[in-house]
Tab-separated table of C-alpha atoms and ligand atoms in Angstrom:
chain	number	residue	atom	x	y	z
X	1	UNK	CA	74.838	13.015	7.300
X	2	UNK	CA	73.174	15.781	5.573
X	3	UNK	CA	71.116	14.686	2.590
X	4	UNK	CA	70.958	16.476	-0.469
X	5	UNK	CA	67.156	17.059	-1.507
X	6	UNK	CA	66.242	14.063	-4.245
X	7	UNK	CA	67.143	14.791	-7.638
X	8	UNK	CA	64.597	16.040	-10.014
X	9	UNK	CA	63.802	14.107	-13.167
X	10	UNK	CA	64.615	15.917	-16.954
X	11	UNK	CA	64.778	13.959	-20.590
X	12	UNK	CA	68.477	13.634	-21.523
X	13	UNK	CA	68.454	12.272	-25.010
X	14	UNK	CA	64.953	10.703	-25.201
X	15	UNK	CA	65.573	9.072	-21.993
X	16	UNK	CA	64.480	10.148	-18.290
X	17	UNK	CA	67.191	10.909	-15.920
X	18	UNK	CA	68.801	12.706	-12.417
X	19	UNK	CA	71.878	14.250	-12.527
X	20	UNK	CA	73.508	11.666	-10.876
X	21	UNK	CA	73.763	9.698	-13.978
X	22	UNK	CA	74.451	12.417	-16.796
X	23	UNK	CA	77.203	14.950	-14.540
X	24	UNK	CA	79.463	12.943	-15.152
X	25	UNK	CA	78.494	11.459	-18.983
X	26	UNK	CA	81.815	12.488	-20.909
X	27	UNK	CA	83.847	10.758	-18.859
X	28	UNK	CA	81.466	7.384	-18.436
X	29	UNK	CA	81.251	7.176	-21.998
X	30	UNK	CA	84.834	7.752	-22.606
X	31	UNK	CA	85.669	4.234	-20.186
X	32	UNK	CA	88.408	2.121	-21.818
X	33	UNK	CA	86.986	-1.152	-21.464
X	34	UNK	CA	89.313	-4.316	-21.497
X	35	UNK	CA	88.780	-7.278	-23.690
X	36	UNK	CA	87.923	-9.543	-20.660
X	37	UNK	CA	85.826	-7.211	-18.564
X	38	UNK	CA	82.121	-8.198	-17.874
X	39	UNK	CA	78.829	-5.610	-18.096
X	40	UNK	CA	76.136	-6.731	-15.666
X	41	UNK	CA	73.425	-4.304	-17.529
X	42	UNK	CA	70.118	-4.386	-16.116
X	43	UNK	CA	66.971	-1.731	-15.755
X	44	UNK	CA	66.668	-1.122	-12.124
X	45	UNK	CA	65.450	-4.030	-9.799
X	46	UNK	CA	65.841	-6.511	-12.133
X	47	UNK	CA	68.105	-8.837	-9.531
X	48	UNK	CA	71.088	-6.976	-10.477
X	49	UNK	CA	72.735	-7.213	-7.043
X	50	UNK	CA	71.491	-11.094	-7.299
X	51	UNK	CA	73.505	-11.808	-10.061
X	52	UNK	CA	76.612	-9.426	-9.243
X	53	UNK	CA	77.136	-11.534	-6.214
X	54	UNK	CA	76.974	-14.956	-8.208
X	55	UNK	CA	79.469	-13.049	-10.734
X	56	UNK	CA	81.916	-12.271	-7.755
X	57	UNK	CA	81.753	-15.450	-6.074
X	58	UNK	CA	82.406	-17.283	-9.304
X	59	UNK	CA	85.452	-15.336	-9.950
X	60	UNK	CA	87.247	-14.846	-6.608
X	61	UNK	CA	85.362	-16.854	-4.084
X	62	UNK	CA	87.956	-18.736	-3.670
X	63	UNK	CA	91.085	-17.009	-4.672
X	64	UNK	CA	89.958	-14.239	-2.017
X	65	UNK	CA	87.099	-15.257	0.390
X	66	UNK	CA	88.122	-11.881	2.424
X	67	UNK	CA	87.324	-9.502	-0.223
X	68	UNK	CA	83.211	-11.686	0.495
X	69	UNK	CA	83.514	-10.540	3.985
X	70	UNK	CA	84.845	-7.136	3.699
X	71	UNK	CA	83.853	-5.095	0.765
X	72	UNK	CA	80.704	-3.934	-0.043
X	73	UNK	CA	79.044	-5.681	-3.530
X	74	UNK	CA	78.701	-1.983	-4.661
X	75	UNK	CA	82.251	-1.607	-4.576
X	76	UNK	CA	83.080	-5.390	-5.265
X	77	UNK	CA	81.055	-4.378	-8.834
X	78	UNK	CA	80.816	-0.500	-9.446
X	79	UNK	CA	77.989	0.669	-10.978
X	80	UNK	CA	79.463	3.105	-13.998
X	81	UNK	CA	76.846	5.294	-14.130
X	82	UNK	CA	76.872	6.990	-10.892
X	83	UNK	CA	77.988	10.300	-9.795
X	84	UNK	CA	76.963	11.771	-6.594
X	85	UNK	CA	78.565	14.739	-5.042
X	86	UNK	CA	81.926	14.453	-3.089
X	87	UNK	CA	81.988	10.710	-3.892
X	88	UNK	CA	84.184	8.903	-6.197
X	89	UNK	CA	82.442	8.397	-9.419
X	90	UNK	CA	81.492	5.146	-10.712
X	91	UNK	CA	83.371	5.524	-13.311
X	92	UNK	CA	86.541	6.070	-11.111
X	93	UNK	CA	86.094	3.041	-8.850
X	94	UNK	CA	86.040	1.373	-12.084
X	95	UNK	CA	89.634	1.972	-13.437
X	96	UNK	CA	90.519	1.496	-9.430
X	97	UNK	CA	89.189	-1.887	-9.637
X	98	UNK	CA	92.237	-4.237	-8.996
X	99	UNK	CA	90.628	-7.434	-10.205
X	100	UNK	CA	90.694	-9.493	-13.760
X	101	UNK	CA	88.521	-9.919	-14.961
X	102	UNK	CA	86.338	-6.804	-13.930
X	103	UNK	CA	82.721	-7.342	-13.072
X	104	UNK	CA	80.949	-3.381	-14.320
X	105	UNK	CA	77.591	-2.740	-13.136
X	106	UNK	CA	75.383	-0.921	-15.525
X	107	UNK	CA	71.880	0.536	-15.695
X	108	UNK	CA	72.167	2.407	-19.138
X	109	UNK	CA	70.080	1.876	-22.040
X	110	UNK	CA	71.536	-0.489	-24.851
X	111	UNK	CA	72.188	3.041	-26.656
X	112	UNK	CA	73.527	4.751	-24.129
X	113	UNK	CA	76.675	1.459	-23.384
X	114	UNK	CA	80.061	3.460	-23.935
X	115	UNK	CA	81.788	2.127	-27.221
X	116	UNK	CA	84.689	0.929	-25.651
X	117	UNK	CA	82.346	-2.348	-24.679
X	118	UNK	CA	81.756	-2.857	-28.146
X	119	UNK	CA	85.042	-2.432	-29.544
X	120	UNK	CA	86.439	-4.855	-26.930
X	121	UNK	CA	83.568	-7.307	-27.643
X	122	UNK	CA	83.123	-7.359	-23.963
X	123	UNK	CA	80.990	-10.322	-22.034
X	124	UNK	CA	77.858	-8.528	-21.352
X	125	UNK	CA	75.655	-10.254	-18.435
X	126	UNK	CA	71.790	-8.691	-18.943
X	127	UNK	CA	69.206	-9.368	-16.236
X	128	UNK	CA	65.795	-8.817	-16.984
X	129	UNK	CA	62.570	-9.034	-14.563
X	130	UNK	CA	58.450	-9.027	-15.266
X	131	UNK	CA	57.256	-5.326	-15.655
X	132	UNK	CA	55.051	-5.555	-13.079
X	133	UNK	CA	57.407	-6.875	-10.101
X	134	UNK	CA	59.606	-4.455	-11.620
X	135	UNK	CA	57.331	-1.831	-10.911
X	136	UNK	CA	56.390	-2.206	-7.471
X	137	UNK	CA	60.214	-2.431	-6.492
X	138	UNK	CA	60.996	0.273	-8.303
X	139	UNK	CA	58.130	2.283	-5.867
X	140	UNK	CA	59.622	0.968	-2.813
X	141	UNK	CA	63.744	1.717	-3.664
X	142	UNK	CA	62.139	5.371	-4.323
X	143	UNK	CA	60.772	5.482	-1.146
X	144	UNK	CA	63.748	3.941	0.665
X	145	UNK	CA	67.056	5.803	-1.616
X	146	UNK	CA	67.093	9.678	-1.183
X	147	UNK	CA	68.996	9.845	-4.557
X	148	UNK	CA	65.934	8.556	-6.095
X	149	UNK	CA	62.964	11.102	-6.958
X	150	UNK	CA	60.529	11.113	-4.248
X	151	UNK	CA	57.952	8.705	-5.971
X	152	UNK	CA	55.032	9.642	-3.812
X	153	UNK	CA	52.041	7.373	-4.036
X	154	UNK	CA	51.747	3.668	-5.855
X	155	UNK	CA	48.738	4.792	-7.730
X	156	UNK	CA	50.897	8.055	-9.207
X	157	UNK	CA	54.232	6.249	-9.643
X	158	UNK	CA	52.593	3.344	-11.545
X	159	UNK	CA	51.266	5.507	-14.375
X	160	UNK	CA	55.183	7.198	-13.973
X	161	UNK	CA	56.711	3.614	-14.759
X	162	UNK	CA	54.087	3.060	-17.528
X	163	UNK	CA	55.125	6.443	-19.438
X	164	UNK	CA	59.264	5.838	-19.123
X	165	UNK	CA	59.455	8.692	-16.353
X	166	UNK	CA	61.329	7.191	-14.145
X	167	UNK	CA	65.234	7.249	-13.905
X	168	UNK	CA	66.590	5.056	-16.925
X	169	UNK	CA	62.871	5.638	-19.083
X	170	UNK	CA	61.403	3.369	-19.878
X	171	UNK	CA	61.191	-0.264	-18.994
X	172	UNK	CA	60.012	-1.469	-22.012
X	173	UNK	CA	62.273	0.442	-24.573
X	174	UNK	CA	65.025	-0.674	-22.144
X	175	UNK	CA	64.444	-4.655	-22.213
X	176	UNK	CA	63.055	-4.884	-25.637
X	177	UNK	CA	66.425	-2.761	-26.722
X	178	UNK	CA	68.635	-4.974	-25.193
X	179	UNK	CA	66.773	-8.307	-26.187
X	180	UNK	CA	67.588	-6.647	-30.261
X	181	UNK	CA	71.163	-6.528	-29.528
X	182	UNK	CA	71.139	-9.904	-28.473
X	183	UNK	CA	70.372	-10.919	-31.985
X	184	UNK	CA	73.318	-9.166	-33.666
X	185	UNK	CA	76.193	-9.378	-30.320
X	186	UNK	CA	76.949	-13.045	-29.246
X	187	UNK	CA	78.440	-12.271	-25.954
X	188	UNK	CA	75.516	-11.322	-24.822
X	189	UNK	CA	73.806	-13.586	-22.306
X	190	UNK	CA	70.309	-11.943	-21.594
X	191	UNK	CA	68.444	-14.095	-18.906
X	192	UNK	CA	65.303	-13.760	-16.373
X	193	UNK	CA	64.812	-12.829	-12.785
X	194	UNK	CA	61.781	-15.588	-12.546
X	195	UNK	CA	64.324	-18.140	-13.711
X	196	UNK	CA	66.616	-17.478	-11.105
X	197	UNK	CA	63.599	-17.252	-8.305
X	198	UNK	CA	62.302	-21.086	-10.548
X	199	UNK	CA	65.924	-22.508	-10.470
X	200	UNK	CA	69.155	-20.670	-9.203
X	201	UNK	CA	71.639	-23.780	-9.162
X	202	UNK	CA	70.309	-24.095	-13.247
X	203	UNK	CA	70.909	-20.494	-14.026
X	204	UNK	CA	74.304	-20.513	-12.215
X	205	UNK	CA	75.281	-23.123	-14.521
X	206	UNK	CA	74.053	-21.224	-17.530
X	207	UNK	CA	76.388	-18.421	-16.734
X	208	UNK	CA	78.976	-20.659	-16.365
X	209	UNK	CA	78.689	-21.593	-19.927
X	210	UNK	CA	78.667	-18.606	-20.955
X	211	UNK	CA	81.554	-17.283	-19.215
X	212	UNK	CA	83.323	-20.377	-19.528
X	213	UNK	CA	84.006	-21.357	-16.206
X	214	UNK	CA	83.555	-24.744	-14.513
X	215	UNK	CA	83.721	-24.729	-11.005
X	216	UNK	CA	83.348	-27.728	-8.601
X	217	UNK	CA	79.833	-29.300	-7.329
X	218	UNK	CA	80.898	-28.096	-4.067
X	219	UNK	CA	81.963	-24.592	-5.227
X	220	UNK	CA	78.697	-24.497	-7.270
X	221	UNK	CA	76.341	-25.809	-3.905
X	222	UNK	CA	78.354	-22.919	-2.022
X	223	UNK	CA	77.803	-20.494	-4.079
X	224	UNK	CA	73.622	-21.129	-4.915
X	225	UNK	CA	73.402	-21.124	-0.817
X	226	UNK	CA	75.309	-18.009	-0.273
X	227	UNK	CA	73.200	-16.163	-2.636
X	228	UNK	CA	69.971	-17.810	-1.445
X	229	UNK	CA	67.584	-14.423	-0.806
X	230	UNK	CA	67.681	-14.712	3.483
X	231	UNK	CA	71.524	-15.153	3.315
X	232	UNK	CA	71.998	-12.039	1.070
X	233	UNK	CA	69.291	-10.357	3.497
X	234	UNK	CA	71.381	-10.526	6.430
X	235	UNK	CA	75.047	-9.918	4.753
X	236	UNK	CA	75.574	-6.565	5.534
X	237	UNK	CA	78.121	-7.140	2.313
X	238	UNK	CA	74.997	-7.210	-0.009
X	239	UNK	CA	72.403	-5.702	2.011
X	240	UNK	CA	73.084	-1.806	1.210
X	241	UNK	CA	72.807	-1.795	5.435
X	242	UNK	CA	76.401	0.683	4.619
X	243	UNK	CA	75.211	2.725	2.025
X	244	UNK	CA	74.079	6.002	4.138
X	245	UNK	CA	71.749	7.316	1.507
X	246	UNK	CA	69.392	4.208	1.388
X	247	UNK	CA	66.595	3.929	4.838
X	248	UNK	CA	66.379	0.492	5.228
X	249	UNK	CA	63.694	1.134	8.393
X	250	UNK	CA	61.516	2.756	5.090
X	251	UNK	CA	61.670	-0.374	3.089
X	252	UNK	CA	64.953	-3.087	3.115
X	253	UNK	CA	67.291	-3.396	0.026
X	254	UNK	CA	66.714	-6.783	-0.257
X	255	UNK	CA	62.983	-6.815	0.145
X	256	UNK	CA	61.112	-9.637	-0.856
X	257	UNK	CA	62.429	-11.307	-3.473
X	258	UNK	CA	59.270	-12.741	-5.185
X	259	UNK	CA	57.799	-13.279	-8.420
X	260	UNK	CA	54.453	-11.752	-8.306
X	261	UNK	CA	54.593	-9.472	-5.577
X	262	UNK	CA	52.465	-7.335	-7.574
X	263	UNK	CA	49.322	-8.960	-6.858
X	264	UNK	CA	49.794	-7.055	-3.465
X	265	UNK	CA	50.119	-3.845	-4.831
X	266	UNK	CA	48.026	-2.971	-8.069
X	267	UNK	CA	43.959	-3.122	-8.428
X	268	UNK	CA	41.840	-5.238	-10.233
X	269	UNK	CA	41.387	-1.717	-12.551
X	270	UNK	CA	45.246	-1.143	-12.832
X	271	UNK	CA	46.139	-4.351	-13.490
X	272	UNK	CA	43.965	-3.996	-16.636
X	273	UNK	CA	44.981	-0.929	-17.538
X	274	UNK	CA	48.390	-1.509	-17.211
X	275	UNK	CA	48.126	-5.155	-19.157
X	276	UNK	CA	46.600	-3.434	-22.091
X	277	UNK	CA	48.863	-0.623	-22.464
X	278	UNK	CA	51.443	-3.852	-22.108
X	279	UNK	CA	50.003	-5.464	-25.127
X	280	UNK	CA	50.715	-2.130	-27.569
X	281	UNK	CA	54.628	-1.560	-26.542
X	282	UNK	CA	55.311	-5.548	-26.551
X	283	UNK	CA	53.801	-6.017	-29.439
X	284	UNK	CA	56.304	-7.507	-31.643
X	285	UNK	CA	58.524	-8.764	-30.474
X	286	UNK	CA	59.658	-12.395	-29.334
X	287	UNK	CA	60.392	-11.454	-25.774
X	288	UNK	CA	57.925	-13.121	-22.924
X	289	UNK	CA	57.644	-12.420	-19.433
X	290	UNK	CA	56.328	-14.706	-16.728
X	291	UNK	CA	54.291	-12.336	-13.641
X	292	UNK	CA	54.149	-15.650	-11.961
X	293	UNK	CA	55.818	-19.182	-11.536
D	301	A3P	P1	62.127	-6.769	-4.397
D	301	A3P	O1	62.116	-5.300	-4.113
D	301	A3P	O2	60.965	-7.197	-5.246
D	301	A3P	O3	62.254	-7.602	-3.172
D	301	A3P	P2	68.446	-4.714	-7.959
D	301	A3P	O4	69.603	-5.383	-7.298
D	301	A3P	O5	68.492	-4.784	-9.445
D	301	A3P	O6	68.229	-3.345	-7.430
D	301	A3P	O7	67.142	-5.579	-7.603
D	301	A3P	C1	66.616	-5.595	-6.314
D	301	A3P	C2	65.541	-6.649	-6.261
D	301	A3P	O8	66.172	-7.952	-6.306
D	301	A3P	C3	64.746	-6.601	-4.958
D	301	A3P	O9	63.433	-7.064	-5.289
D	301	A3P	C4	65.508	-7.606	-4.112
D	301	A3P	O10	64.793	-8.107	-3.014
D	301	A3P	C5	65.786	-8.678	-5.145
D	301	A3P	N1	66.871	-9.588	-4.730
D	301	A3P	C6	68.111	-9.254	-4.337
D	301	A3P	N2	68.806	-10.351	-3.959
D	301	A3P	C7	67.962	-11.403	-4.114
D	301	A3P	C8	68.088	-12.812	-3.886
D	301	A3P	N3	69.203	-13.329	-3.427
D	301	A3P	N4	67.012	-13.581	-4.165
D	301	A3P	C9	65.873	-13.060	-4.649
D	301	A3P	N5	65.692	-11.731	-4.883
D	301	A3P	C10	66.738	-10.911	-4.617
């Protein structure tokens, strides 16, 4: 397939972005959401394929065990956003989508989440993950996705990811915006990569909670081993091994899956620099990260 050469980065709004996320704005921001749809909003890398797997299986693991083994997760859950060229648009694979509820992948900004959500009061699923982990898989996706700016060395991308420019801005006005509206919107179950890497059966049931399901011991044991990090690896349903755009002999999809990866990738020097600049933009604010478990 011939590739299109990677998008270039511009401000849209306060915010950095490719064109692959504002071409198609009107009509993303004119989606008619339904009452019982669910947002799975996340900054990129934050586990967000992780947790749109446990969201599928919960729903129609059962009822439809085929749709598991036959459609990819990116078209299980459709990322709104998304427009690439002679492709259907996110936001057209999401009125295809035959299921109830709907599960609706999002990487926007809490400012940027079409009103429709809102009106509906919508169940809104938000995954967040350390800055730093963050960071580093951030580097790698860019080096692996060709709709990704080229992000050319750690040492240059890092300070990138520190000033917002990188696609969706900046990390830390995107979690610490999100974590606000959590105050004010009930339905709005904000909850941590590390916890799911500490204790997947005990986050599992936290989403169950809050969505109000109850499925079986069994169902539940099924579901924390299908999504266990080498079983995702090697499901070509979750593994992005079908999406011709992403070079998984550059770096896998599904890489590591670690908490505190980092240490492998930033210096004694950038660590600092980066934890200090930390300290000024999460400054307050109530929200913690854990780097490590
Ligand atoms: P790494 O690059 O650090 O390995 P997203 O889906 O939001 O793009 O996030 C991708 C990150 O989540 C990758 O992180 C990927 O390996 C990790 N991930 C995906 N599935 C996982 C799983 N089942 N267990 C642990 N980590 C997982």
């Amino acid at each position: 397939m011939e590739l299109p050469p990677r998008p270039k980065l511009f401000d849209f709004h306060g915010v950095s972005m490719t064109k692959c996320f504002t071409d198609n704005w009107d009509n993303v921001q004119n989606v008619k959401a339904r009452p019982d749809d669910i947002l799975i909003a996340t900054y990129p890398k934050a586990g967000t394929t992780w947790v749109s797997q446990i969201l599928d299986l919960l729903y129609f693991g059962q009822t439809s065990p085929e749709r598991q083994s036959s459609i990819p997760i990116h078209m299980r859950v459709p990322f709104l956003d998304l427009c690439r060229p002679s492709q259907p648009t996110g936001k057209d694979l999401v009125d295809q989508l035959p299921t109830s509820p709907r599960l609706i992948k999002s990487h926007l900004p809490v400012q940027f989440v079409p009103k429709s959500f809102w009106e509906q009061n919508c169940r809104i699923v938000y995954v967040a993950r350390n800055a730093k982990d963050t960071a580093v898989s951030y580097f790698h996706f860019g080096r692996m996705n060709m709709f990704q700016p080229e992000p050319g060395e750690w040492s240059s991308f890092l300070q990138h990811f520190i000033q917002g420019e990188v696609v969706f801005g900046s990390w830390y006005d995107h979690v610490r915006g999100w974590w606000e509206k959590k105050q004010t919107h009930s339905k709005l179950h904000y909850m941590f990569y590390e916890d799911l890497i500490e204790d997947t059966g005990r986050e599992i049931d936290r989403l169950c909670s809050f969505l109000g399901l109850s499925p079986s011991a069994e169902e539940r044991e099924r579901i924390r081993g299908a999504v266990q990090f080498d079983n995702m690896k090697k499901n070509k349903m979750t593994n992005y091994s079908t999406v011709p755009s992403m070079d998984l002999k550059v770096s896998s999809f599904i890489r590591k899956g670690k908490v505190g990866d980092w240490k492998n990738h930033f210096t004694v020097a950038q660590s600092e620099q980066f934890d200090e600049d930390y300290k000024k933009k999460m400054k307050n604010t109530t929200l913690q990260f854990r780097t490590e478990i």
